[in-house]
Tab-separated table of C-alpha atoms in Angstrom:
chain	number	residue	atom	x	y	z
A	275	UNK	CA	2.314	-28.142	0.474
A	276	UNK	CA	1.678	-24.862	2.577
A	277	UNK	CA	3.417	-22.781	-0.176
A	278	UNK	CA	1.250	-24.482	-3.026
A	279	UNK	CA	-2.070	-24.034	-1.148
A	280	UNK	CA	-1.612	-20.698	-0.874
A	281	UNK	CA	-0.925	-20.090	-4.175
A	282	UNK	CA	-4.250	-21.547	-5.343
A	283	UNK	CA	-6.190	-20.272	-2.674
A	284	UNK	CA	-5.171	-16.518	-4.079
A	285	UNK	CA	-5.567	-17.356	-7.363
A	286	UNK	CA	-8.739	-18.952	-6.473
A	287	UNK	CA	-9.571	-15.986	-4.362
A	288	UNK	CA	-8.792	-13.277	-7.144
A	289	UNK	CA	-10.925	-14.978	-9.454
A	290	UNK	CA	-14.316	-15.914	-7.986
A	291	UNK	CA	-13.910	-14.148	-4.956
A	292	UNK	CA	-16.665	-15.007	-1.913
A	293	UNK	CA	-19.586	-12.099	-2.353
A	294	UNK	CA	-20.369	-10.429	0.745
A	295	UNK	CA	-23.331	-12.408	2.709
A	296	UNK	CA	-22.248	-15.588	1.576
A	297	UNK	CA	-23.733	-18.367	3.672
A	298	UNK	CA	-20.390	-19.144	5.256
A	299	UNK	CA	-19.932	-15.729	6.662
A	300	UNK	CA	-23.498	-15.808	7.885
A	301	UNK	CA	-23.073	-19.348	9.395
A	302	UNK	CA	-20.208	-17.785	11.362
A	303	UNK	CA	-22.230	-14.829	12.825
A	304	UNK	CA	-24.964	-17.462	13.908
A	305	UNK	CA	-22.391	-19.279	15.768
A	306	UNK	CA	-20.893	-16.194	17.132
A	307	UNK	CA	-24.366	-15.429	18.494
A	308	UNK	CA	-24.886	-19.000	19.725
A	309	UNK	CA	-21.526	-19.394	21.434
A	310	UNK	CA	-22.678	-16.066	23.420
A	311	UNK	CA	-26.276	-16.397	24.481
A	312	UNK	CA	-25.686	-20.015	25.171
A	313	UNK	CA	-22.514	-19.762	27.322
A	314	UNK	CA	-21.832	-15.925	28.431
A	315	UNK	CA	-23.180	-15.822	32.320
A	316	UNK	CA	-21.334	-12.346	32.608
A	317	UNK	CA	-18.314	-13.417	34.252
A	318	UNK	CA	-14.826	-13.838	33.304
A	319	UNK	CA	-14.497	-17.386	33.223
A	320	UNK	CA	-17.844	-17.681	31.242
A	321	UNK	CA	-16.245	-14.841	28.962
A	322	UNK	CA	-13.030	-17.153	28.489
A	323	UNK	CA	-15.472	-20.322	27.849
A	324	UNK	CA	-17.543	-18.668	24.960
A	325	UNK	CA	-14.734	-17.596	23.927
A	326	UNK	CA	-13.025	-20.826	23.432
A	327	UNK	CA	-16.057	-22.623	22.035
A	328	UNK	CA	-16.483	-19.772	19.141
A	329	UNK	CA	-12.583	-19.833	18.259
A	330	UNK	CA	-10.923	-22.842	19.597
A	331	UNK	CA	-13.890	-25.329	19.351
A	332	UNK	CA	-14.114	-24.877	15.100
A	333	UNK	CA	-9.891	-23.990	14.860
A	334	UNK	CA	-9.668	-27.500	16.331
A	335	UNK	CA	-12.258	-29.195	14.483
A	336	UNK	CA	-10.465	-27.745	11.329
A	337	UNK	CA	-7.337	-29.782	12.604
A	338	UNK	CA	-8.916	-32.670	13.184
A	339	UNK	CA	-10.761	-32.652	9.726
A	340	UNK	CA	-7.256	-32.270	8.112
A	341	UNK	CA	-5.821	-34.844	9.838
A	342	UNK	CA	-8.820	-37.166	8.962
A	343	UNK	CA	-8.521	-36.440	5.143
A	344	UNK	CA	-4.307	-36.787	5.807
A	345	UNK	CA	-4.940	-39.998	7.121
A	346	UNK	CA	-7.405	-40.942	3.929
A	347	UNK	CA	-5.243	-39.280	1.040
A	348	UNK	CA	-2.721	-36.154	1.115
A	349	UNK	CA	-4.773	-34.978	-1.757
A	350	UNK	CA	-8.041	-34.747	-0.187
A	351	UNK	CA	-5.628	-32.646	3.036
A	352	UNK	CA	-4.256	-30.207	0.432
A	353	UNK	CA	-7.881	-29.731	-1.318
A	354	UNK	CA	-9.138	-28.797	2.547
A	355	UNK	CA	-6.226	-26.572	3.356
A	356	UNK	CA	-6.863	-24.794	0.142
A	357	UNK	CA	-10.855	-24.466	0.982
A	358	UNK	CA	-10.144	-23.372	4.448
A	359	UNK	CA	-7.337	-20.373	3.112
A	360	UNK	CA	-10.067	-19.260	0.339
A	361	UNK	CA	-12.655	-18.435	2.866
A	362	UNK	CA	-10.018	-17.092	5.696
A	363	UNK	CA	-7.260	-15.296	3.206
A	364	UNK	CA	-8.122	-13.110	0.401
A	365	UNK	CA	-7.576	-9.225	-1.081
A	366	UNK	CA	-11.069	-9.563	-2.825
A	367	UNK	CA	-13.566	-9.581	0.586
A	368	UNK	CA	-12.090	-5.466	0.712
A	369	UNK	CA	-10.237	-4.746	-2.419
A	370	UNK	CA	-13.105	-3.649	-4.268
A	371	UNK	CA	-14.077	-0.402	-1.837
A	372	UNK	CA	-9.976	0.626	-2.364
A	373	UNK	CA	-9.906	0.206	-5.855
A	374	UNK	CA	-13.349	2.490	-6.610
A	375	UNK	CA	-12.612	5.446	-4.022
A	376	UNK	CA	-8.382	5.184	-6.131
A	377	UNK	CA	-10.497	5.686	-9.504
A	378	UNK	CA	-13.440	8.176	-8.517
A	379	UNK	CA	-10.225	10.159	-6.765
A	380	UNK	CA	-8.172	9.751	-9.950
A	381	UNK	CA	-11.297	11.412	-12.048
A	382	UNK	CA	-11.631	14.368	-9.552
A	383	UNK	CA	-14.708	13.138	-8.269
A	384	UNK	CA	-14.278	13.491	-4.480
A	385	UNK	CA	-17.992	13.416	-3.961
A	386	UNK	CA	-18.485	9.826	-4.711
A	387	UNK	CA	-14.666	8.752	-3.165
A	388	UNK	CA	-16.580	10.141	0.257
A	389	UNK	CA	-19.217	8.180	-0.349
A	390	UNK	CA	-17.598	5.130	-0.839
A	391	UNK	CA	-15.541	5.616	2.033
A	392	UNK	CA	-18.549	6.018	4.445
A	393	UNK	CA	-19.962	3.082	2.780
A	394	UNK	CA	-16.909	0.770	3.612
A	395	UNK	CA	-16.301	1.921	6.931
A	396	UNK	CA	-19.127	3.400	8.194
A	397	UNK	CA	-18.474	6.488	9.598
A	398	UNK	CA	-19.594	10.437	8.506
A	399	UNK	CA	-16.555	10.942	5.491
A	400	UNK	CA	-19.119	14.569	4.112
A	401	UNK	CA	-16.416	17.018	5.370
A	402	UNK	CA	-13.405	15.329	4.495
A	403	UNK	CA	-10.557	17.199	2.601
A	404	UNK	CA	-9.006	15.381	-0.152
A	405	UNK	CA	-5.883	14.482	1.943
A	406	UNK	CA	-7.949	12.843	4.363
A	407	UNK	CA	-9.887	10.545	1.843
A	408	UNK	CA	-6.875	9.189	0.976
A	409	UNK	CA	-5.046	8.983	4.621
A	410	UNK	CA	-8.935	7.055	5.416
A	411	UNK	CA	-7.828	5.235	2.748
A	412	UNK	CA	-4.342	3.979	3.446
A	413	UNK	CA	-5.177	2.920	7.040
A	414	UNK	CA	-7.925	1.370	6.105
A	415	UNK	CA	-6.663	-0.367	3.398
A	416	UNK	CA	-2.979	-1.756	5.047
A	417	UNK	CA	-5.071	-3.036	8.047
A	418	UNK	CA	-7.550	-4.860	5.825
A	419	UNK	CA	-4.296	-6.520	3.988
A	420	UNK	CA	-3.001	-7.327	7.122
A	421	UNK	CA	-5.997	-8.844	8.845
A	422	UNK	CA	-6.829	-10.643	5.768
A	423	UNK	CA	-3.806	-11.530	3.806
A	424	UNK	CA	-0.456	-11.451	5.960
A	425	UNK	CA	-1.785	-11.813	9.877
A	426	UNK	CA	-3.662	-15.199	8.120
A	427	UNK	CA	-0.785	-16.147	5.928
A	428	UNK	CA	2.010	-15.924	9.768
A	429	UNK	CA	-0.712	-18.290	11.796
A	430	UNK	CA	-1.171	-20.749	8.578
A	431	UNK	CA	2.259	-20.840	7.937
A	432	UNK	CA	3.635	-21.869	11.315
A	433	UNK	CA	0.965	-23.816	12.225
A	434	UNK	CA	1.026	-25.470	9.147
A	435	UNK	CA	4.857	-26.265	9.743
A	436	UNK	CA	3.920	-28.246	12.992
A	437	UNK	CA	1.714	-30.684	11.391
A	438	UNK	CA	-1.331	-28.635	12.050
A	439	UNK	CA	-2.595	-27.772	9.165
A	440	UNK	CA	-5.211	-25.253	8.260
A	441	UNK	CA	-6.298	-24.616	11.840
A	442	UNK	CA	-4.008	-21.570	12.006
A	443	UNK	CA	-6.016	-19.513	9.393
A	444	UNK	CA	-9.239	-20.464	11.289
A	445	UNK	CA	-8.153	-19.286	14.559
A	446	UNK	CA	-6.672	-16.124	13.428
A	447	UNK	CA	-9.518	-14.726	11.417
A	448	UNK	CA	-11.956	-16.393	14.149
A	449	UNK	CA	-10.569	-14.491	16.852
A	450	UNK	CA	-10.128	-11.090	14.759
A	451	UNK	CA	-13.936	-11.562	14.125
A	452	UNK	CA	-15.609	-12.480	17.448
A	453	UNK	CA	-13.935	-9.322	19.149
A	454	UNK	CA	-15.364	-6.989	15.926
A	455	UNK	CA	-18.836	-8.594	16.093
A	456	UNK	CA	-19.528	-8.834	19.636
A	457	UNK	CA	-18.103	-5.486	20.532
A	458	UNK	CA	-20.299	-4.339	17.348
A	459	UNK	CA	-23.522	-6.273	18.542
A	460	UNK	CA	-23.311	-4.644	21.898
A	461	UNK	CA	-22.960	-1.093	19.936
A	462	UNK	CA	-25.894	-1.751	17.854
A	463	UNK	CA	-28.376	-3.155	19.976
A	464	UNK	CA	-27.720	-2.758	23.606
A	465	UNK	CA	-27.438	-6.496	24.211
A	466	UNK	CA	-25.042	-9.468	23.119
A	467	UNK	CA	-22.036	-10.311	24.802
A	468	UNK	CA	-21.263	-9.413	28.559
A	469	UNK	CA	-18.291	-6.960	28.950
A	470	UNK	CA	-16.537	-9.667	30.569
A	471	UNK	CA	-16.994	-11.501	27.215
A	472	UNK	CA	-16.127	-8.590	24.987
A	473	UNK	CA	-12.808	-7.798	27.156
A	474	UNK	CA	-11.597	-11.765	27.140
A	475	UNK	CA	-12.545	-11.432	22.975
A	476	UNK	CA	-10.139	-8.200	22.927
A	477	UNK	CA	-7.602	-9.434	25.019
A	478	UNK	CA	-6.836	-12.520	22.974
A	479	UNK	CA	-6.671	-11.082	19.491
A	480	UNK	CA	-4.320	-8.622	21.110
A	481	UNK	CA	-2.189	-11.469	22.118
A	482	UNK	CA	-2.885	-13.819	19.064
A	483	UNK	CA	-2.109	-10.623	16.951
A	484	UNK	CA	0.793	-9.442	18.705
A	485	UNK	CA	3.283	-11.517	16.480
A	486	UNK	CA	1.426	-11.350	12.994
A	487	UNK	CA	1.419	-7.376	13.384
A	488	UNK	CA	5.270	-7.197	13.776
A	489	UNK	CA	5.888	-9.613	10.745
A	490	UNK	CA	3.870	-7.524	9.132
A	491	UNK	CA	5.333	-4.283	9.739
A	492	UNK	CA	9.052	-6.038	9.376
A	493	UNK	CA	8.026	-6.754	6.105
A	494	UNK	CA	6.753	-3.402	4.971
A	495	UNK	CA	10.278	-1.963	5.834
A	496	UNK	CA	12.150	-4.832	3.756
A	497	UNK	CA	10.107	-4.073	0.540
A	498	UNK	CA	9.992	-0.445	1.428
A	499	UNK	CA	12.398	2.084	2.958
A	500	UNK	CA	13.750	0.055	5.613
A	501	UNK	CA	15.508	2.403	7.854
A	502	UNK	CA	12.362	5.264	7.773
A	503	UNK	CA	9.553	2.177	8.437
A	504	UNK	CA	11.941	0.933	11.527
A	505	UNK	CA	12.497	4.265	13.188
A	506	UNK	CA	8.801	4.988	12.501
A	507	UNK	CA	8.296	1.778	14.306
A	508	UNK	CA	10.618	2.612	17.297
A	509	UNK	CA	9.266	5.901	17.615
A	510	UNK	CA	5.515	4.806	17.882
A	511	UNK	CA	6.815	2.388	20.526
A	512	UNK	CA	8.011	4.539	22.418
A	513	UNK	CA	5.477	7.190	22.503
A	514	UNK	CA	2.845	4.436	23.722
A	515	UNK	CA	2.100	4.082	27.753
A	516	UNK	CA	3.807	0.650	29.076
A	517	UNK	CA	1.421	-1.833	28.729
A	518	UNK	CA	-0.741	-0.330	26.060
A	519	UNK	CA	-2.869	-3.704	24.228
A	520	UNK	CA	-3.497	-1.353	21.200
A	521	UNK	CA	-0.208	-1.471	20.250
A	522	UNK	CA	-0.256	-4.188	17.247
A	523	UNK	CA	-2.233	-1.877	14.532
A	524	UNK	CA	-0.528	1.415	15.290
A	525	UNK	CA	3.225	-0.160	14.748
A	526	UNK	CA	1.882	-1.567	11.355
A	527	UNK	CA	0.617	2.291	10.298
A	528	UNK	CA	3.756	3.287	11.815
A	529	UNK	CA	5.712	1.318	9.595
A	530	UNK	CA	3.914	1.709	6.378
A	531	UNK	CA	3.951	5.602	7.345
A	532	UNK	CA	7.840	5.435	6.835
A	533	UNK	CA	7.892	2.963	4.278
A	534	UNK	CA	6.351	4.803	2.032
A	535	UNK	CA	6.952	8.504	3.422
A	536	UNK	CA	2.821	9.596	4.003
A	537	UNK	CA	1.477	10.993	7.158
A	538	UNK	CA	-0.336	8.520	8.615
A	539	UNK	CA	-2.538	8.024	12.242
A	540	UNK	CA	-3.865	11.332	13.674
A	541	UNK	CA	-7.682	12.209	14.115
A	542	UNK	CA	-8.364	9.351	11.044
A	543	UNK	CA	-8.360	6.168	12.852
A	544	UNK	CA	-10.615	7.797	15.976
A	545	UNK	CA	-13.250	6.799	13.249
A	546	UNK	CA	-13.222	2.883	13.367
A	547	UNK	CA	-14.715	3.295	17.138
A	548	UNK	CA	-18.058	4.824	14.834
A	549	UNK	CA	-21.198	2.670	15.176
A	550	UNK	CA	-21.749	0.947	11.998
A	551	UNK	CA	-24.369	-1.116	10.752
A	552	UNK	CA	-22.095	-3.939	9.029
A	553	UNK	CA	-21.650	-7.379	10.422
A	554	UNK	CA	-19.497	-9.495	7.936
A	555	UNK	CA	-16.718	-11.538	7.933
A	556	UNK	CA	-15.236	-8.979	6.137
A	557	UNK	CA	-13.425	-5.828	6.819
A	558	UNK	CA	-16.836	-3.859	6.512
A	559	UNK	CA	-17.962	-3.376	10.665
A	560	UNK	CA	-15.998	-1.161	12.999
A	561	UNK	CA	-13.015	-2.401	14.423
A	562	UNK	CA	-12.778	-1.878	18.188
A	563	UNK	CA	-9.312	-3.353	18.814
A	564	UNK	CA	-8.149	-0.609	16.607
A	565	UNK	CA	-5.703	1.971	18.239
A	566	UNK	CA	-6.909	5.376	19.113
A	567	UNK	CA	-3.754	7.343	17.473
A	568	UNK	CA	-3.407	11.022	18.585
A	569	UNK	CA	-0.656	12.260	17.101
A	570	UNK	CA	0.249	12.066	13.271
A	571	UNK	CA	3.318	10.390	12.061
A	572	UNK	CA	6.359	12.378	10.186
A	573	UNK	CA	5.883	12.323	6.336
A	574	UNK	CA	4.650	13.945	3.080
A	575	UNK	CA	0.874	15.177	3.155
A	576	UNK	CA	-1.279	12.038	1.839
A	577	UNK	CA	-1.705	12.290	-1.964
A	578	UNK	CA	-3.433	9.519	-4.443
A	579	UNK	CA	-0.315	8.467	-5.267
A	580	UNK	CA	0.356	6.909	-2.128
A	581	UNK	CA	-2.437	4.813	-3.193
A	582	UNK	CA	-0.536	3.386	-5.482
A	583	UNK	CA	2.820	2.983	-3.740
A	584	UNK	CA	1.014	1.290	-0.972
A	585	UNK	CA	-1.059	-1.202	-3.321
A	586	UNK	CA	3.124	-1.831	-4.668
A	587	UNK	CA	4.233	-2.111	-1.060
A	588	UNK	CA	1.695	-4.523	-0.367
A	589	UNK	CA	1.963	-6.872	-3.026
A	590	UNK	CA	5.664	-6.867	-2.841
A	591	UNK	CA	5.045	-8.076	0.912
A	592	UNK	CA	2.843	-10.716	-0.681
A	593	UNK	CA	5.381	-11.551	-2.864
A	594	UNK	CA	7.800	-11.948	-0.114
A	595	UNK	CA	5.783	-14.118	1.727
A	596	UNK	CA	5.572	-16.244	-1.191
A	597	UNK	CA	9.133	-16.454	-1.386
A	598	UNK	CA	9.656	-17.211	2.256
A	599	UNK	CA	7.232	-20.131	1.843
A	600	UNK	CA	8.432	-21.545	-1.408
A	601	UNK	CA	12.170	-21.496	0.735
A	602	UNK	CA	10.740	-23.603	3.617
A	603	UNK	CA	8.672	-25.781	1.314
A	604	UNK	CA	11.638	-26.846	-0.726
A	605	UNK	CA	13.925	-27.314	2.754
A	606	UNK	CA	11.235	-29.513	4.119
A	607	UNK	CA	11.318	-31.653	0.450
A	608	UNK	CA	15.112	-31.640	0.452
A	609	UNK	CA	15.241	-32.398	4.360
């Protein structure tokens, strides 16, 4: 069933996709808000309680909502798992922003490509060279997939596989969000969450992220050059201070640097710690659990044709996936 809902949540997804300040995103920031003037006292364990009650509290009332509608009619469990993935899982809540800064490059029109790129991300693109539009671009772009299509897709999957249903989804996109937003609110305004609330949001998506990053980056080198992404990989590991929690988004960049050959990380990413003035669900606000990477990988100078090998290399890691799921499904039929 996991491999099936999926499937129709993408399809779903690609076709009426959910428009930016839908009342389900905005539900979720008025919850975020909630769980953190109601419950954040300052301290850590209030930090850990808000926490739980904005992530854990609707992840588990997810669960029990699929087991309800199990217990009623598989059918009406598959229809939920597939509601739950189309709001959590999608290319469509970011696509749009890679696919118009691809064309106005492709027509020569860097102007408008800068534009657009300040406009996703907010952050001052006016002096960009060409090369760095398009290395914006690519780490942008392969962190949005991740956080949206294949971190979602490793919680649902073995979550899912335990009898859990949906809940995965909900607590990996939850968790990704609370740490963007509150950090963000706190940015923006001078008030929201405590730091003690902000560092217990930051700490578990590291954790809850750890394993989705990796899966994510293995699969990059399998549909890409496997032997450049893994000692891209290794070499970013090693580089990195024992201990470091930013670890998860640089060994994806890392990766896709050598799966694709393009110089990736460098003075680009400093810009997702830039205050920004969007709040969604989406990919749109700035991200601070992002790594602060100093030093460039090896590779070719970024060109817009990376754009297009990395829109291949993602979709072949979709495709993958899909295969990987459709395997399991059939074992679990035939078991």
């Amino acid at each position: 069933m996991s491999f099936f809902a999926v499937l129709f949540a993408l399809i779903i997804e690609q076709a009426r996709p959910l428009a930016r300040g839908n009342a389900i995103h905005a539900s979720l920031r008025r919850w975020a808000r909630w769980a953190s003037r109601s419950l954040d006292a300052g301290k850590p364990v209030h930090g850990w309680v808000a926490w739980g009650m904005a992530v854990l509290a609707p992840a588990l009332v997810t669960l029990a909502m699929h087991w309800l509608l199990w217990s009623i009619n598989v059918a009406l469990a598959f229809l939920w798992s597939v509601a739950v993935l189309y709001v959590t899982l999608g290319f469509r809540q970011f696509s749009h922003y890679f696919t118009d800064i691809r064309d106005a490059l492709d027509d020569g029109d860097e102007i408008t490509a800068r534009e657009l790129l300040a406009q996703w991300r907010q952050v001052d693109a006016s002096e960009l060279p060409r090369s760095e539009i398009v290395r914006h671009v690519i780490e942008y772009s392969v962190l949005a997939a991740h956080r949206h299509v294949f971190g979602v897709l490793a919680w649902f999957s073995v979550l899912a596989a335990l009898g859990l249903g949906p809940a995965g989804a909900v607590l990996y996109r939850l968790s990704e969000f609370v740490a963007r937003y509150w950090a963000h609110k706190s940015r923006l305004t001078g008030e929201g969450a405590s730091p003690a609330l902000q560092q217990a949001a930051t700490r578990a998506w590291h954790v809850i992220d750890y394993v989705p990053a990796r899966l994510t980056s293995l699969g990059f080198a399998v549909v890409g050059s496997f032997e450049d992404a893994i000692d891209g990989w290794r070499n970013y590991a090693q580089r990195q201070p024992v201990g470091t929690e930013s670890l998860n988004d640089g060994v994806i960049l890392a990766a896709t640097s050598g799966a694709v050959n393009v110089r990736l990380g460098g003075e680009a990413l400093k810009a997702l710690f830039a205050p920004g003035a969007s709040q969604g669900f989406q990919a749109g606000a700035p991200d601070p659990s992002a790594p602060e990477v100093t030093e460039s990988t090896p590779g070719r100078e970024p060109e817009v044709a990376h754009l297009r090998s990395i829109v291949g290399l993602v979709w072949r890691s979709v495709v993958l996936w899909m295969v990987l799921l459709a395997l399991l499904t059939l074992a679990r039929l035939l078991g």
